[in-house]
């Protein structure tokens, strides 16, 4: 009944939105003669997804709750899962390819948007219920339904939102180019230790100096002096 109610509400809302869209001068669905047919088919798909999701939630509740209750919960979960999954597969593979759904995709966007918002809100409410159960010390068996609902809602939201983005033409964000790092290692090129063209020893000067100055001096002066003076003096002490 939940799946049937969701399908009827979806078809009514989609027809209303389609009517508004066709009033625009540049409407893409204005000349789509199969728009109403596709809305009905996607409404049936919506009912199948809801049935299978609720059956899966019941099965996960049985698993998370510690497999309590015998085989009854499994027997109750299998029929909606089977019927819902078969409904989706048959419509997608056998009926929908006979329409222009591959080129005119406005009705598919309506379906994906409805599934994303519906199961997104459902999953958030289940997360809130699960956390409230933890804070209020609700027995785990009673809280297992919340965590299973959060898992199912998150899974459907993840798939439908990704599909919705792909159909709508979204693109992945472009990563900024990596920064150019200076070359690492020893020695650096053009500087550092030893520097190229300077530093220790300097080229053309420094220690010992090339061409004069420094220690010992080239050509005179310093210690000992060349040609006189100093210690002992040449011709001085002991003369």
PDB file of C-alpha atoms in Angstrom:
ATOM      1  CA  UNK A   1       0.000   0.000   0.000  1.00  0.00           C
ATOM      2  CA  UNK A   2       2.868   2.387   0.687  1.00  0.00           C
ATOM      3  CA  UNK A   3       4.395   1.656  -2.723  1.00  0.00           C
ATOM      4  CA  UNK A   4       1.046   2.077  -4.473  1.00  0.00           C
ATOM      5  CA  UNK A   5       0.342   5.354  -2.680  1.00  0.00           C
ATOM      6  CA  UNK A   6       3.809   6.663  -3.552  1.00  0.00           C
ATOM      7  CA  UNK A   7       3.320   5.729  -7.225  1.00  0.00           C
ATOM      8  CA  UNK A   8      -0.051   7.470  -7.482  1.00  0.00           C
ATOM      9  CA  UNK A   9       1.258  10.612  -5.820  1.00  0.00           C
ATOM     10  CA  UNK A  10       4.312  10.602  -8.100  1.00  0.00           C
ATOM     11  CA  UNK A  11       2.244  10.301 -11.296  1.00  0.00           C
ATOM     12  CA  UNK A  12      -0.080  13.135 -10.222  1.00  0.00           C
ATOM     13  CA  UNK A  13       2.809  15.435  -9.269  1.00  0.00           C
ATOM     14  CA  UNK A  14       4.790  14.590 -12.428  1.00  0.00           C
ATOM     15  CA  UNK A  15       1.793  15.334 -14.684  1.00  0.00           C
ATOM     16  CA  UNK A  16       1.360  18.688 -12.948  1.00  0.00           C
ATOM     17  CA  UNK A  17       5.037  19.587 -13.387  1.00  0.00           C
ATOM     18  CA  UNK A  18       4.961  18.435 -16.999  1.00  0.00           C
ATOM     19  CA  UNK A  19       1.985  20.673 -17.722  1.00  0.00           C
ATOM     20  CA  UNK A  20       3.804  23.656 -16.248  1.00  0.00           C
ATOM     21  CA  UNK A  21       6.961  22.843 -18.177  1.00  0.00           C
ATOM     22  CA  UNK A  22       5.148  22.722 -21.496  1.00  0.00           C
ATOM     23  CA  UNK A  23       3.989  26.308 -21.081  1.00  0.00           C
ATOM     24  CA  UNK A  24       7.584  27.507 -21.565  1.00  0.00           C
ATOM     25  CA  UNK A  25       8.586  28.542 -25.069  1.00  0.00           C
ATOM     26  CA  UNK A  26      11.841  26.559 -24.933  1.00  0.00           C
ATOM     27  CA  UNK A  27      10.439  23.491 -23.174  1.00  0.00           C
ATOM     28  CA  UNK A  28      12.302  20.288 -24.084  1.00  0.00           C
ATOM     29  CA  UNK A  29       9.254  18.121 -23.391  1.00  0.00           C
ATOM     30  CA  UNK A  30       6.825  20.223 -25.397  1.00  0.00           C
ATOM     31  CA  UNK A  31       6.961  17.917 -28.426  1.00  0.00           C
ATOM     32  CA  UNK A  32       7.382  14.670 -26.457  1.00  0.00           C
ATOM     33  CA  UNK A  33       4.236  12.690 -27.230  1.00  0.00           C
ATOM     34  CA  UNK A  34       5.286   9.804 -24.949  1.00  0.00           C
ATOM     35  CA  UNK A  35       5.862  11.890 -21.815  1.00  0.00           C
ATOM     36  CA  UNK A  36       2.642  10.732 -20.121  1.00  0.00           C
ATOM     37  CA  UNK A  37       3.362   7.068 -20.910  1.00  0.00           C
ATOM     38  CA  UNK A  38       6.851   7.298 -19.455  1.00  0.00           C
ATOM     39  CA  UNK A  39       5.550   8.967 -16.305  1.00  0.00           C
ATOM     40  CA  UNK A  40       3.191   6.044 -15.727  1.00  0.00           C
ATOM     41  CA  UNK A  41       5.976   3.509 -16.323  1.00  0.00           C
ATOM     42  CA  UNK A  42       8.327   5.325 -13.975  1.00  0.00           C
ATOM     43  CA  UNK A  43       5.517   5.444 -11.419  1.00  0.00           C
ATOM     44  CA  UNK A  44       5.324   1.647 -11.576  1.00  0.00           C
ATOM     45  CA  UNK A  45       9.094   1.494 -11.133  1.00  0.00           C
ATOM     46  CA  UNK A  46       8.757   3.749  -8.097  1.00  0.00           C
ATOM     47  CA  UNK A  47       6.211   1.385  -6.562  1.00  0.00           C
ATOM     48  CA  UNK A  48       8.552  -1.580  -7.155  1.00  0.00           C
ATOM     49  CA  UNK A  49      11.516   0.226  -5.579  1.00  0.00           C
ATOM     50  CA  UNK A  50       9.494   1.154  -2.496  1.00  0.00           C
ATOM     51  CA  UNK A  51       8.208  -2.421  -2.083  1.00  0.00           C
ATOM     52  CA  UNK A  52      11.668  -3.945  -2.432  1.00  0.00           C
ATOM     53  CA  UNK A  53      13.197  -1.359  -0.086  1.00  0.00           C
ATOM     54  CA  UNK A  54      10.649  -1.963   2.661  1.00  0.00           C
ATOM     55  CA  UNK A  55      11.086  -5.721   2.334  1.00  0.00           C
ATOM     56  CA  UNK A  56      14.861  -5.292   2.573  1.00  0.00           C
ATOM     57  CA  UNK A  57      14.434  -3.137   5.656  1.00  0.00           C
ATOM     58  CA  UNK A  58      12.379  -5.867   7.313  1.00  0.00           C
ATOM     59  CA  UNK A  59      15.017  -8.468   6.489  1.00  0.00           C
ATOM     60  CA  UNK A  60      17.839  -6.281   7.819  1.00  0.00           C
ATOM     61  CA  UNK A  61      15.850  -5.586  10.982  1.00  0.00           C
ATOM     62  CA  UNK A  62      15.666  -9.321  11.563  1.00  0.00           C
ATOM     63  CA  UNK A  63      19.434  -9.643  11.004  1.00  0.00           C
ATOM     64  CA  UNK A  64      20.439  -6.648  13.139  1.00  0.00           C
ATOM     65  CA  UNK A  65      18.027  -7.706  15.868  1.00  0.00           C
ATOM     66  CA  UNK A  66      19.857 -10.969  16.421  1.00  0.00           C
ATOM     67  CA  UNK A  67      17.802 -13.348  14.230  1.00  0.00           C
ATOM     68  CA  UNK A  68      14.972 -13.413  16.733  1.00  0.00           C
ATOM     69  CA  UNK A  69      11.468 -14.527  15.838  1.00  0.00           C
ATOM     70  CA  UNK A  70      12.216 -17.720  13.924  1.00  0.00           C
ATOM     71  CA  UNK A  71      11.637 -17.837  10.191  1.00  0.00           C
ATOM     72  CA  UNK A  72       8.555 -15.617  10.261  1.00  0.00           C
ATOM     73  CA  UNK A  73      10.345 -12.308   9.496  1.00  0.00           C
ATOM     74  CA  UNK A  74      12.181 -13.912   6.563  1.00  0.00           C
ATOM     75  CA  UNK A  75       8.949 -15.245   5.084  1.00  0.00           C
ATOM     76  CA  UNK A  76       7.373 -11.800   5.460  1.00  0.00           C
ATOM     77  CA  UNK A  77      10.297  -9.980   3.814  1.00  0.00           C
ATOM     78  CA  UNK A  78      10.803 -12.199   0.766  1.00  0.00           C
ATOM     79  CA  UNK A  79       7.505 -11.476  -1.128  1.00  0.00           C
ATOM     80  CA  UNK A  80       7.864  -7.681  -1.328  1.00  0.00           C
ATOM     81  CA  UNK A  81      11.537  -8.001  -2.277  1.00  0.00           C
ATOM     82  CA  UNK A  82      10.771 -10.462  -5.086  1.00  0.00           C
ATOM     83  CA  UNK A  83       7.717  -8.624  -6.428  1.00  0.00           C
ATOM     84  CA  UNK A  84       9.377  -5.201  -6.245  1.00  0.00           C
ATOM     85  CA  UNK A  85      12.606  -6.347  -7.897  1.00  0.00           C
ATOM     86  CA  UNK A  86      10.774  -8.187 -10.693  1.00  0.00           C
ATOM     87  CA  UNK A  87       8.591  -5.135 -11.342  1.00  0.00           C
ATOM     88  CA  UNK A  88      11.616  -2.879 -11.744  1.00  0.00           C
ATOM     89  CA  UNK A  89      13.491  -5.336 -13.978  1.00  0.00           C
ATOM     90  CA  UNK A  90      10.535  -6.069 -16.270  1.00  0.00           C
ATOM     91  CA  UNK A  91       9.638  -2.419 -16.813  1.00  0.00           C
ATOM     92  CA  UNK A  92      13.251  -1.353 -17.343  1.00  0.00           C
ATOM     93  CA  UNK A  93      14.228  -4.185 -19.666  1.00  0.00           C
ATOM     94  CA  UNK A  94      11.034  -5.078 -21.524  1.00  0.00           C
ATOM     95  CA  UNK A  95       8.708  -2.068 -21.615  1.00  0.00           C
ATOM     96  CA  UNK A  96      10.687   1.148 -21.240  1.00  0.00           C
ATOM     97  CA  UNK A  97      13.066   0.469 -24.189  1.00  0.00           C
ATOM     98  CA  UNK A  98      10.044   0.672 -26.507  1.00  0.00           C
ATOM     99  CA  UNK A  99       9.686   4.351 -25.685  1.00  0.00           C
ATOM    100  CA  UNK A 100      11.969   7.310 -26.378  1.00  0.00           C
ATOM    101  CA  UNK A 101      13.224   7.322 -22.760  1.00  0.00           C
ATOM    102  CA  UNK A 102      16.839   7.137 -23.950  1.00  0.00           C
ATOM    103  CA  UNK A 103      16.605  10.539 -25.667  1.00  0.00           C
ATOM    104  CA  UNK A 104      13.768  12.352 -23.834  1.00  0.00           C
ATOM    105  CA  UNK A 105      14.717  11.977 -20.150  1.00  0.00           C
ATOM    106  CA  UNK A 106      12.574  14.515 -18.316  1.00  0.00           C
ATOM    107  CA  UNK A 107      10.294  11.837 -16.836  1.00  0.00           C
ATOM    108  CA  UNK A 108      13.315   9.883 -15.622  1.00  0.00           C
ATOM    109  CA  UNK A 109      14.577  13.001 -13.860  1.00  0.00           C
ATOM    110  CA  UNK A 110      11.238  13.282 -12.066  1.00  0.00           C
ATOM    111  CA  UNK A 111      11.556   9.687 -10.857  1.00  0.00           C
ATOM    112  CA  UNK A 112      15.162  10.036  -9.711  1.00  0.00           C
ATOM    113  CA  UNK A 113      14.394  13.275  -7.912  1.00  0.00           C
ATOM    114  CA  UNK A 114      11.417  11.718  -6.136  1.00  0.00           C
ATOM    115  CA  UNK A 115      13.437   8.690  -5.029  1.00  0.00           C
ATOM    116  CA  UNK A 116      16.364  10.825  -3.866  1.00  0.00           C
ATOM    117  CA  UNK A 117      14.311  13.205  -1.758  1.00  0.00           C
ATOM    118  CA  UNK A 118      11.986  10.511  -0.436  1.00  0.00           C
ATOM    119  CA  UNK A 119      14.619   8.032   0.676  1.00  0.00           C
ATOM    120  CA  UNK A 120      17.007  10.799   1.747  1.00  0.00           C
ATOM    121  CA  UNK A 121      14.464  12.170   4.227  1.00  0.00           C
ATOM    122  CA  UNK A 122      13.509   8.626   5.236  1.00  0.00           C
ATOM    123  CA  UNK A 123      17.139   7.742   5.949  1.00  0.00           C
ATOM    124  CA  UNK A 124      17.691  10.911   7.980  1.00  0.00           C
ATOM    125  CA  UNK A 125      14.630  10.214  10.108  1.00  0.00           C
ATOM    126  CA  UNK A 126      15.868   6.676  10.733  1.00  0.00           C
ATOM    127  CA  UNK A 127      19.284   7.977  11.813  1.00  0.00           C
ATOM    128  CA  UNK A 128      17.595  10.402  14.201  1.00  0.00           C
ATOM    129  CA  UNK A 129      15.442   7.599  15.606  1.00  0.00           C
ATOM    130  CA  UNK A 130      18.471   5.354  16.051  1.00  0.00           C
ATOM    131  CA  UNK A 131      20.420   8.008  17.952  1.00  0.00           C
ATOM    132  CA  UNK A 132      17.399   8.807  20.102  1.00  0.00           C
ATOM    133  CA  UNK A 133      17.109   5.109  20.945  1.00  0.00           C
ATOM    134  CA  UNK A 134      20.763   5.005  21.972  1.00  0.00           C
ATOM    135  CA  UNK A 135      20.474   8.065  24.206  1.00  0.00           C
ATOM    136  CA  UNK A 136      17.230   6.855  25.798  1.00  0.00           C
ATOM    137  CA  UNK A 137      18.517   3.288  26.327  1.00  0.00           C
ATOM    138  CA  UNK A 138      15.889   1.705  24.088  1.00  0.00           C
ATOM    139  CA  UNK A 139      16.392  -2.081  23.815  1.00  0.00           C
ATOM    140  CA  UNK A 140      18.448  -3.054  20.790  1.00  0.00           C
ATOM    141  CA  UNK A 141      15.706  -5.232  19.351  1.00  0.00           C
ATOM    142  CA  UNK A 142      13.407  -2.214  19.169  1.00  0.00           C
ATOM    143  CA  UNK A 143      16.110   0.022  17.728  1.00  0.00           C
ATOM    144  CA  UNK A 144      17.256  -2.379  14.994  1.00  0.00           C
ATOM    145  CA  UNK A 145      14.528  -1.156  12.662  1.00  0.00           C
ATOM    146  CA  UNK A 146      15.973   2.361  12.735  1.00  0.00           C
ATOM    147  CA  UNK A 147      19.480   1.325  11.758  1.00  0.00           C
ATOM    148  CA  UNK A 148      18.175  -0.952   8.980  1.00  0.00           C
ATOM    149  CA  UNK A 149      16.022   1.897   7.661  1.00  0.00           C
ATOM    150  CA  UNK A 150      19.037   4.208   7.670  1.00  0.00           C
ATOM    151  CA  UNK A 151      21.041   1.663   5.669  1.00  0.00           C
ATOM    152  CA  UNK A 152      18.296   1.190   3.075  1.00  0.00           C
ATOM    153  CA  UNK A 153      17.584   4.918   2.775  1.00  0.00           C
ATOM    154  CA  UNK A 154      21.265   5.750   2.389  1.00  0.00           C
ATOM    155  CA  UNK A 155      21.791   3.068  -0.271  1.00  0.00           C
ATOM    156  CA  UNK A 156      18.853   4.231  -2.409  1.00  0.00           C
ATOM    157  CA  UNK A 157      19.855   7.876  -1.983  1.00  0.00           C
ATOM    158  CA  UNK A 158      23.447   7.161  -3.023  1.00  0.00           C
ATOM    159  CA  UNK A 159      22.421   5.315  -6.198  1.00  0.00           C
ATOM    160  CA  UNK A 160      19.619   7.622  -7.316  1.00  0.00           C
ATOM    161  CA  UNK A 161      21.516  10.834  -6.601  1.00  0.00           C
ATOM    162  CA  UNK A 162      24.506   9.626  -8.585  1.00  0.00           C
ATOM    163  CA  UNK A 163      22.245   8.598 -11.459  1.00  0.00           C
ATOM    164  CA  UNK A 164      20.358  11.888 -11.275  1.00  0.00           C
ATOM    165  CA  UNK A 165      23.602  13.838 -11.490  1.00  0.00           C
ATOM    166  CA  UNK A 166      24.806  11.797 -14.473  1.00  0.00           C
ATOM    167  CA  UNK A 167      21.532  12.316 -16.342  1.00  0.00           C
ATOM    168  CA  UNK A 168      21.606  16.034 -15.564  1.00  0.00           C
ATOM    169  CA  UNK A 169      25.185  16.344 -16.799  1.00  0.00           C
ATOM    170  CA  UNK A 170      27.056  17.213 -13.639  1.00  0.00           C
ATOM    171  CA  UNK A 171      30.836  17.061 -13.710  1.00  0.00           C
ATOM    172  CA  UNK A 172      33.477  16.251 -11.137  1.00  0.00           C
ATOM    173  CA  UNK A 173      35.320  19.242  -9.650  1.00  0.00           C
ATOM    174  CA  UNK A 174      38.645  20.020 -11.335  1.00  0.00           C
ATOM    175  CA  UNK A 175      41.578  19.600  -8.977  1.00  0.00           C
ATOM    176  CA  UNK A 176      44.085  22.479  -8.900  1.00  0.00           C
ATOM    177  CA  UNK A 177      47.464  21.738 -10.511  1.00  0.00           C
ATOM    178  CA  UNK A 178      50.140  20.580  -8.058  1.00  0.00           C
ATOM    179  CA  UNK A 179      52.620  23.186  -6.892  1.00  0.00           C
ATOM    180  CA  UNK A 180      56.081  22.985  -8.379  1.00  0.00           C
ATOM    181  CA  UNK A 181      58.490  22.028  -5.625  1.00  0.00           C
ATOM    182  CA  UNK A 182      62.152  23.077  -5.813  1.00  0.00           C
ATOM    183  CA  UNK A 183      64.546  20.189  -6.361  1.00  0.00           C
ATOM    184  CA  UNK A 184      65.627  18.596  -3.129  1.00  0.00           C
ATOM    185  CA  UNK A 185      69.015  17.167  -2.291  1.00  0.00           C
ATOM    186  CA  UNK A 186      72.612  18.157  -1.668  1.00  0.00           C
ATOM    187  CA  UNK A 187      74.208  20.265  -2.953  1.00  0.00           C
ATOM    188  CA  UNK A 188      71.713  22.805  -4.336  1.00  0.00           C
ATOM    189  CA  UNK A 189      72.299  24.063  -7.823  1.00  0.00           C
ATOM    190  CA  UNK A 190      73.582  27.631  -8.012  1.00  0.00           C
ATOM    191  CA  UNK A 191      73.948  28.262  -4.292  1.00  0.00           C
ATOM    192  CA  UNK A 192      74.322  26.639  -0.900  1.00  0.00           C
ATOM    193  CA  UNK A 193      77.407  24.705   0.183  1.00  0.00           C
ATOM    194  CA  UNK A 194      79.782  24.867  -1.610  1.00  0.00           C
ATOM    195  CA  UNK A 195      78.540  27.840  -3.666  1.00  0.00           C
ATOM    196  CA  UNK A 196      79.177  27.844  -7.352  1.00  0.00           C
ATOM    197  CA  UNK A 197      81.485  30.742  -8.266  1.00  0.00           C
ATOM    198  CA  UNK A 198      82.137  31.943  -4.705  1.00  0.00           C
ATOM    199  CA  UNK A 199      82.279  30.814  -1.080  1.00  0.00           C
ATOM    200  CA  UNK A 200      85.111  28.720   0.396  1.00  0.00           C
ATOM    201  CA  UNK A 201      87.702  28.749  -1.083  1.00  0.00           C
ATOM    202  CA  UNK A 202      86.906  31.742  -3.289  1.00  0.00           C
ATOM    203  CA  UNK A 203      88.054  31.668  -6.840  1.00  0.00           C
ATOM    204  CA  UNK A 204      90.562  34.443  -7.395  1.00  0.00           C
ATOM    205  CA  UNK A 205      90.880  35.477  -3.756  1.00  0.00           C
ATOM    206  CA  UNK A 206      90.410  34.272  -0.193  1.00  0.00           C
ATOM    207  CA  UNK A 207      92.788  31.820   1.532  1.00  0.00           C
ATOM    208  CA  UNK A 208      95.420  31.543   0.199  1.00  0.00           C
ATOM    209  CA  UNK A 209      94.920  34.520  -2.086  1.00  0.00           C
ATOM    210  CA  UNK A 210      95.819  34.073  -5.679  1.00  0.00           C
ATOM    211  CA  UNK A 211      98.330  36.672  -6.859  1.00  0.00           C
ATOM    212  CA  UNK A 212      99.192  38.419  -3.591  1.00  0.00           C
ATOM    213  CA  UNK A 213      98.121  39.334  -0.120  1.00  0.00           C
ATOM    214  CA  UNK A 214      97.129  36.975   2.627  1.00  0.00           C
ATOM    215  CA  UNK A 215      99.379  34.590   4.590  1.00  0.00           C
ATOM    216  CA  UNK A 216     102.158  34.126   3.681  1.00  0.00           C
ATOM    217  CA  UNK A 217     102.443  37.169   1.423  1.00  0.00           C
ATOM    218  CA  UNK A 218     103.804  36.562  -1.994  1.00  0.00           C
ATOM    219  CA  UNK A 219     106.790  38.708  -2.888  1.00  0.00           C
ATOM    220  CA  UNK A 220     107.643  40.291   0.471  1.00  0.00           C
ATOM    221  CA  UNK A 221     106.442  41.241   3.894  1.00  0.00           C
ATOM    222  CA  UNK A 222     104.940  38.955   6.448  1.00  0.00           C
ATOM    223  CA  UNK A 223     106.708  36.421   8.661  1.00  0.00           C
ATOM    224  CA  UNK A 224     109.575  35.800   8.141  1.00  0.00           C
ATOM    225  CA  UNK A 225     110.333  38.811   5.985  1.00  0.00           C
ATOM    226  CA  UNK A 226     112.112  38.126   2.821  1.00  0.00           C
ATOM    227  CA  UNK A 227     115.372  40.088   2.439  1.00  0.00           C
ATOM    228  CA  UNK A 228     115.698  41.632   5.911  1.00  0.00           C
ATOM    229  CA  UNK A 229     114.035  42.513   9.136  1.00  0.00           C
ATOM    230  CA  UNK A 230     112.172  40.183  11.345  1.00  0.00           C
ATOM    231  CA  UNK A 231     113.583  37.674  13.833  1.00  0.00           C
ATOM    232  CA  UNK A 232     116.460  37.102  13.714  1.00  0.00           C
ATOM    233  CA  UNK A 233     117.352  40.142  11.665  1.00  0.00           C
ATOM    234  CA  UNK A 234     119.714  39.686   8.857  1.00  0.00           C
ATOM    235  CA  UNK A 235     122.909  41.537   9.832  1.00  0.00           C
ATOM    236  CA  UNK A 236     121.468  42.641  13.219  1.00  0.00           C
ATOM    237  CA  UNK A 237     121.448  40.621  16.445  1.00  0.00           C
ATOM    238  CA  UNK A 238     124.799  38.855  17.069  1.00  0.00           C
ATOM    239  CA  UNK A 239     126.494  40.913  14.500  1.00  0.00           C
TER     240      UNK A 239
END
